[in-house]
Structure formats: structure tokens, C-alpha cells
Amino acid sequence: MVAMTRQQFIAALAPAVIQVRREGSPMLPSVRLAQYILETGGVIHSWYNLGGIKVLGASPNAYWQGQAVVKGTWEHVDGRNINTSAAFRAYSSVYHFMKDQDLLFMKARYDRVRLAKTPEEQAQMLLACGYATDPAYAAKLIAIINSNGLRQYDDEAAAAVKTTVFQGAKTVPILQGGMVEVIGYERAGTVWVPARALGSRLGGTIGWTGSKVTVNGQVLESLLDGGTGYVTMRALAASLNKKIEWEPSTRTVTII
């Protein structure tokens, strides 16, 4: 369990929320962040289920491998709240959870959620389509969006990504400790990552010779894009004695 301030919680999840939106998620980032604040109380648990998705006899997929945790919850039934317990899906990262949640939202039941154009409408449709039983669910989401200025993340996700070197390249989420650290690019089968942003977080000393990135004094093959130096994920990991895993089914790299 990771306890955070409200702003720390939002900042920790924003990269993943923005990334999945750019990958085609129907969910507005503002609504998604508000939902996660409401569902978790601002705590990121080690099973990374931020939206209360239950097992309910579902079959595993690329993002959910069938793991589960049983915990207490409550449902609004016949006008009153009922305490109960349920089996909830468990994930290896917040990114895996969000992508699995998007698969859920592709069901016909959530057509109106996908078609919603504004945060207010999408919040209302989540309630109308039965995502939650709390009759105040939509109002709570909208209040959280407004009080935390979450619409800025809708704008950020909609803004064009500025790149020249990686134009047309596929993006690759780089994961560590269940969180999205940075977004890399795959080019010709090699994943490139922003050296300073990721290397510094991994404890490295990042430098620049004028044409190449250095990591702890070691010069690495580099690409410069928009003022940011990129290095290969494999070379960066090797320089910092980190192990990495490529998950082809989800196109993610996990730093171990």
C-alpha cells in the first residue's frame, strides 16, 4: 500500500492515464482520475485495481492473468448500503489495469460511456450504465474533477506529441514498481527512452557531451529529439545494473 497526498496520487497516475487515452481509450483522463480517487481513497494498493473491477467469472486476457484478491466492499441495494466482500482482479501494474478496464468499456453495456463527449456526461453515463451502484456516483466524480482541476489532463492527452526522430514509431510504456515511469519509442525493434528522465529516477548521473548521452560517465549511443537525448532501454539498464523484461502481449518494458 502506498499512501500519498492527493496531488502525489494524481501525479503518479497521470502518465498512464494520458498514455492509454492516446492509445485510443474512450475514457477521458479527468473522469478516469476522479474515478480512481473515489474508488481507492487516494491509495495505490499492490494489486493495482484502481476501479473496483471484480472477477465475476471473467476469462484472463493479455492484461489480466487471472489473479485476484478478496476484500470488503459495499453495494447500494434497495435504497440502502450493504457491507459485503468480493473477489477483485489483481494486476501487475496500473497500466495493465487501465487497459483491462478499457476492454470492459468496449462491451455494449457501456456504449453510452464511450459516446460521451464531456466529463459531466461521461460521469453520468458510468452511473447510468451500472458501473457503480452508488446513486451519488456521478455527482461525486464531477465534484472531484472540479475541485482538483482534472480537465487539464484531458487537454494534455489531446495535444499533439512533438517528435521528429520518432515520427510514426510505436510508443512503449516503461514500467517500474507497478507505475509508468516514462514512455519510450520502438524503432526497428529497439526501444529508445528519454535518458535524463528515466536514468535520473533509476539513480544514474546523466550527462551530455554535446552529441552523446553519458550515464555515470559512460558514453551511450544516442538520438536527439526536440532537445531530449534518447538512449536504448537495454543500454541504459546495463549501465545501471538493472534487469528488464519485455512483455510482447502488452508491448511494455518492466524494470525489475
Short mmCIF file of C-alpha atoms in Angstrom, two decimals:
data_model
loop_
_atom_site.label_atom_id
_atom_site.label_comp_id
_atom_site.label_asym_id
_atom_site.label_seq_id
_atom_site.Cartn_x
_atom_site.Cartn_y
_atom_site.Cartn_z
CA MET A 1 0.00 0.00 0.00
CA VAL A 2 1.29 3.43 -0.95
CA ALA A 3 -0.25 6.38 0.90
CA MET A 4 0.04 9.70 -0.93
CA THR A 5 -1.25 13.23 -0.85
CA ARG A 6 -3.99 13.94 -3.38
CA GLN A 7 -1.57 15.73 -5.70
CA GLN A 8 1.02 12.95 -5.42
CA PHE A 9 -1.65 10.41 -6.28
CA ILE A 10 -2.73 12.36 -9.36
CA ALA A 11 0.86 12.97 -10.49
CA ALA A 12 1.73 9.28 -10.09
CA LEU A 13 -1.17 8.11 -12.27
CA ALA A 14 -1.27 10.92 -14.84
CA PRO A 15 1.40 9.43 -17.19
CA ALA A 16 -0.51 6.15 -17.50
CA VAL A 17 -3.91 7.83 -17.83
CA ILE A 18 -2.64 10.12 -20.59
CA GLN A 19 -0.88 7.26 -22.38
CA VAL A 20 -3.92 4.98 -22.55
CA ARG A 21 -6.04 7.89 -23.80
CA ARG A 22 -3.52 8.50 -26.57
CA GLU A 23 -3.66 4.79 -27.36
CA GLY A 24 -7.38 5.14 -28.04
CA SER A 25 -9.09 4.77 -24.67
CA PRO A 26 -12.68 6.06 -24.66
CA MET A 27 -12.23 7.34 -21.11
CA LEU A 28 -11.47 11.00 -20.54
CA PRO A 29 -8.42 11.36 -18.26
CA SER A 30 -10.30 13.72 -15.94
CA VAL A 31 -13.07 11.17 -15.36
CA ARG A 32 -10.60 8.34 -15.00
CA LEU A 33 -8.51 10.13 -12.37
CA ALA A 34 -11.62 11.17 -10.47
CA GLN A 35 -12.87 7.59 -10.51
CA TYR A 36 -9.59 6.30 -9.11
CA ILE A 37 -9.57 8.89 -6.34
CA LEU A 38 -13.13 7.95 -5.39
CA GLU A 39 -12.65 4.18 -5.66
CA THR A 40 -9.34 3.97 -3.76
CA GLY A 41 -9.44 6.96 -1.41
CA GLY A 42 -6.09 8.03 -2.85
CA VAL A 43 -4.23 4.81 -2.03
CA ILE A 44 -2.44 2.65 -4.61
CA HIS A 45 -2.54 -0.96 -3.46
CA SER A 46 -0.09 -3.63 -4.60
CA TRP A 47 -2.79 -5.32 -6.73
CA TYR A 48 -3.26 -2.06 -8.71
CA ASN A 49 -7.02 -2.41 -9.17
CA LEU A 50 -7.91 1.28 -9.17
CA GLY A 51 -11.53 0.95 -10.25
CA GLY A 52 -13.05 -1.91 -8.29
CA ILE A 53 -13.23 -4.41 -11.18
CA LYS A 54 -14.43 -7.77 -9.87
CA VAL A 55 -13.52 -11.22 -11.16
CA LEU A 56 -17.14 -12.27 -11.87
CA GLY A 57 -16.14 -15.40 -13.78
CA ALA A 58 -14.20 -13.48 -16.42
CA SER A 59 -11.52 -15.18 -18.53
CA PRO A 60 -7.90 -13.96 -18.33
CA ASN A 61 -6.52 -11.79 -21.11
CA ALA A 62 -3.23 -10.09 -22.03
CA TYR A 63 -3.60 -7.51 -19.27
CA TRP A 64 -5.21 -9.60 -16.52
CA GLN A 65 -3.71 -13.02 -15.88
CA GLY A 66 -6.43 -14.30 -13.56
CA GLN A 67 -5.01 -13.17 -10.22
CA ALA A 68 -7.44 -11.95 -7.58
CA VAL A 69 -7.74 -10.59 -4.05
CA VAL A 70 -10.76 -10.84 -1.78
CA LYS A 71 -11.63 -7.74 0.20
CA GLY A 72 -14.51 -5.99 1.86
CA THR A 73 -16.72 -3.60 -0.05
CA TRP A 74 -20.24 -2.20 -0.06
CA GLU A 75 -23.10 -2.06 -2.53
CA HIS A 76 -26.18 0.12 -2.67
CA VAL A 77 -29.13 -2.29 -2.83
CA ASP A 78 -32.83 -1.46 -2.48
CA GLY A 79 -32.12 2.01 -1.16
CA ARG A 80 -29.55 1.05 1.45
CA ASN A 81 -25.84 0.26 1.71
CA ILE A 82 -24.92 -3.39 2.25
CA ASN A 83 -21.49 -4.46 3.53
CA THR A 84 -20.12 -7.48 1.72
CA SER A 85 -16.92 -8.96 0.31
CA ALA A 86 -15.91 -9.80 -3.25
CA ALA A 87 -13.06 -11.13 -5.38
CA PHE A 88 -11.35 -8.30 -7.23
CA ARG A 89 -8.93 -8.63 -10.13
CA ALA A 90 -5.24 -8.10 -9.33
CA TYR A 91 -2.75 -6.65 -11.82
CA SER A 92 0.99 -6.28 -12.31
CA SER A 93 0.77 -2.52 -12.92
CA VAL A 94 -1.63 0.41 -13.14
CA TYR A 95 -1.17 0.34 -16.92
CA HIS A 96 -2.34 -3.28 -17.12
CA PHE A 97 -5.38 -2.37 -15.03
CA MET A 98 -6.32 0.60 -17.23
CA LYS A 99 -6.02 -1.45 -20.42
CA ASP A 100 -8.16 -4.21 -18.92
CA GLN A 101 -10.69 -1.61 -17.83
CA ASP A 102 -10.81 -0.36 -21.41
CA LEU A 103 -11.66 -3.90 -22.55
CA LEU A 104 -14.56 -3.80 -20.11
CA PHE A 105 -15.72 -0.48 -21.53
CA MET A 106 -15.81 -1.98 -25.02
CA LYS A 107 -18.84 -4.06 -24.03
CA ALA A 108 -22.20 -2.97 -25.46
CA ARG A 109 -23.38 -2.19 -21.94
CA TYR A 110 -21.03 0.82 -21.91
CA ASP A 111 -21.91 2.24 -25.35
CA ARG A 112 -23.13 5.48 -23.77
CA VAL A 113 -19.90 5.85 -21.77
CA ARG A 114 -17.82 5.62 -24.94
CA LEU A 115 -20.04 8.10 -26.78
CA ALA A 116 -19.95 10.72 -24.01
CA LYS A 117 -18.22 13.95 -25.07
CA THR A 118 -17.75 15.82 -21.79
CA PRO A 119 -16.55 14.83 -18.31
CA GLU A 120 -20.00 15.55 -16.88
CA GLU A 121 -21.73 13.37 -19.46
CA GLN A 122 -19.24 10.53 -19.08
CA ALA A 123 -19.61 10.56 -15.30
CA GLN A 124 -23.38 10.40 -15.66
CA MET A 125 -23.16 7.54 -18.16
CA LEU A 126 -20.92 5.49 -15.86
CA LEU A 127 -23.74 5.56 -13.34
CA ALA A 128 -26.48 5.05 -15.92
CA CYS A 129 -24.69 2.01 -17.40
CA GLY A 130 -24.31 0.42 -13.99
CA TYR A 131 -20.57 0.71 -13.35
CA ALA A 132 -21.39 1.63 -9.73
CA THR A 133 -24.46 1.22 -7.54
CA ASP A 134 -23.96 4.42 -5.52
CA PRO A 135 -26.70 6.84 -6.72
CA ALA A 136 -24.38 9.77 -5.97
CA TYR A 137 -21.52 8.28 -8.03
CA ALA A 138 -21.69 10.75 -10.93
CA ALA A 139 -22.05 13.79 -8.67
CA LYS A 140 -19.05 12.67 -6.63
CA LEU A 141 -16.92 12.23 -9.77
CA ILE A 142 -17.83 15.67 -11.09
CA ALA A 143 -17.06 17.28 -7.72
CA ILE A 144 -13.62 15.61 -7.67
CA ILE A 145 -12.90 16.74 -11.23
CA ASN A 146 -13.79 20.33 -10.40
CA SER A 147 -12.01 20.54 -7.05
CA ASN A 148 -8.76 19.09 -8.44
CA GLY A 149 -8.62 20.79 -11.82
CA LEU A 150 -8.53 17.46 -13.63
CA ARG A 151 -9.66 18.77 -17.02
CA GLN A 152 -6.08 19.84 -17.69
CA TYR A 153 -5.23 16.18 -18.29
CA ASP A 154 -7.90 15.94 -21.00
CA ASP A 155 -6.16 18.82 -22.77
CA GLU A 156 -2.72 17.28 -22.30
CA ALA A 157 -3.81 13.93 -23.73
CA ALA A 158 -5.41 15.65 -26.73
CA ALA A 159 -2.32 17.73 -27.53
CA ALA A 160 -0.13 16.50 -30.36
CA VAL A 161 3.07 14.75 -29.30
CA LYS A 162 6.03 16.67 -30.71
CA THR A 163 8.63 14.37 -32.24
CA THR A 164 10.66 14.25 -35.42
CA VAL A 165 13.09 11.38 -34.93
CA PHE A 166 10.35 9.03 -33.73
CA GLN A 167 7.62 10.10 -36.12
CA GLY A 168 5.42 7.06 -36.74
CA ALA A 169 7.19 4.95 -34.12
CA LYS A 170 5.12 2.89 -31.70
CA THR A 171 5.13 4.02 -28.08
CA VAL A 172 6.21 1.68 -25.29
CA PRO A 173 5.29 2.24 -21.61
CA ILE A 174 8.27 1.71 -19.31
CA LEU A 175 7.08 0.26 -16.00
CA GLN A 176 8.68 0.04 -12.58
CA GLY A 177 7.06 -0.84 -9.30
CA GLY A 178 3.69 -1.05 -10.98
CA MET A 179 3.82 2.52 -12.28
CA VAL A 180 4.52 4.09 -15.68
CA GLU A 181 7.89 5.83 -15.36
CA VAL A 182 8.26 7.18 -18.92
CA ILE A 183 7.08 6.48 -22.44
CA GLY A 184 9.63 5.09 -24.86
CA TYR A 185 9.58 4.56 -28.61
CA GLU A 186 10.18 1.38 -30.57
CA ARG A 187 12.14 1.90 -33.77
CA ALA A 188 13.36 -1.00 -35.89
CA GLY A 189 12.86 -3.39 -32.99
CA THR A 190 14.77 -1.27 -30.46
CA VAL A 191 13.17 0.65 -27.59
CA TRP A 192 14.52 4.16 -27.02
CA VAL A 193 13.87 6.08 -23.80
CA PRO A 194 14.46 9.65 -22.58
CA ALA A 195 17.81 9.27 -20.83
CA ARG A 196 17.65 12.02 -18.23
CA ALA A 197 14.02 11.46 -17.21
CA LEU A 198 14.43 7.72 -16.70
CA GLY A 199 18.11 7.47 -15.84
CA SER A 200 17.85 10.00 -13.01
CA ARG A 201 14.91 8.13 -11.49
CA LEU A 202 16.97 4.96 -11.55
CA GLY A 203 19.82 6.61 -9.65
CA GLY A 204 22.12 7.36 -12.57
CA THR A 205 24.14 10.50 -13.27
CA ILE A 206 23.16 11.68 -16.73
CA GLY A 207 25.39 13.95 -18.80
CA TRP A 208 25.73 15.26 -22.35
CA THR A 209 28.93 15.54 -24.37
CA GLY A 210 27.38 17.81 -26.97
CA SER A 211 26.42 14.92 -29.20
CA LYS A 212 26.05 11.88 -26.92
CA VAL A 213 24.39 10.98 -23.63
CA THR A 214 26.58 9.78 -20.79
CA VAL A 215 25.35 7.58 -17.95
CA ASN A 216 27.65 7.53 -14.94
CA GLY A 217 30.37 8.76 -17.29
CA GLN A 218 29.80 6.06 -19.90
CA VAL A 219 29.02 7.33 -23.40
CA LEU A 220 25.98 5.65 -24.96
CA GLU A 221 24.59 5.56 -28.47
CA SER A 222 22.17 8.45 -28.58
CA LEU A 223 19.42 10.14 -30.56
CA LEU A 224 18.45 13.78 -30.02
CA ASP A 225 14.78 14.63 -30.46
CA GLY A 226 13.33 18.01 -29.56
CA GLY A 227 16.11 18.79 -27.12
CA THR A 228 15.81 15.43 -25.35
CA GLY A 229 18.54 12.81 -25.52
CA TYR A 230 17.34 9.24 -26.04
CA VAL A 231 19.26 6.03 -25.43
CA THR A 232 18.28 2.42 -25.88
CA MET A 233 16.46 0.88 -22.93
CA ARG A 234 18.81 -2.09 -22.95
CA ALA A 235 21.96 0.07 -22.84
CA LEU A 236 20.58 2.27 -20.07
CA ALA A 237 19.61 -0.76 -17.99
CA ALA A 238 23.02 -2.34 -18.46
CA SER A 239 24.79 0.88 -17.42
CA LEU A 240 22.80 0.96 -14.20
CA ASN A 241 22.89 -2.78 -13.49
CA LYS A 242 19.13 -3.12 -13.92
CA LYS A 243 17.27 -6.07 -15.36
CA ILE A 244 14.40 -5.55 -17.75
CA GLU A 245 11.61 -7.69 -19.18
CA TRP A 246 9.81 -7.21 -22.49
CA GLU A 247 6.17 -8.33 -22.44
CA PRO A 248 5.18 -8.77 -26.09
CA SER A 249 1.45 -9.28 -25.46
CA THR A 250 1.11 -5.81 -23.91
CA ARG A 251 4.12 -4.14 -25.56
CA THR A 252 5.57 -2.98 -22.24
CA VAL A 253 9.02 -2.99 -20.67
CA THR A 254 9.27 -3.66 -16.95
CA ILE A 255 12.33 -2.68 -14.92
CA ILE A 256 12.89 -5.30 -12.26
#
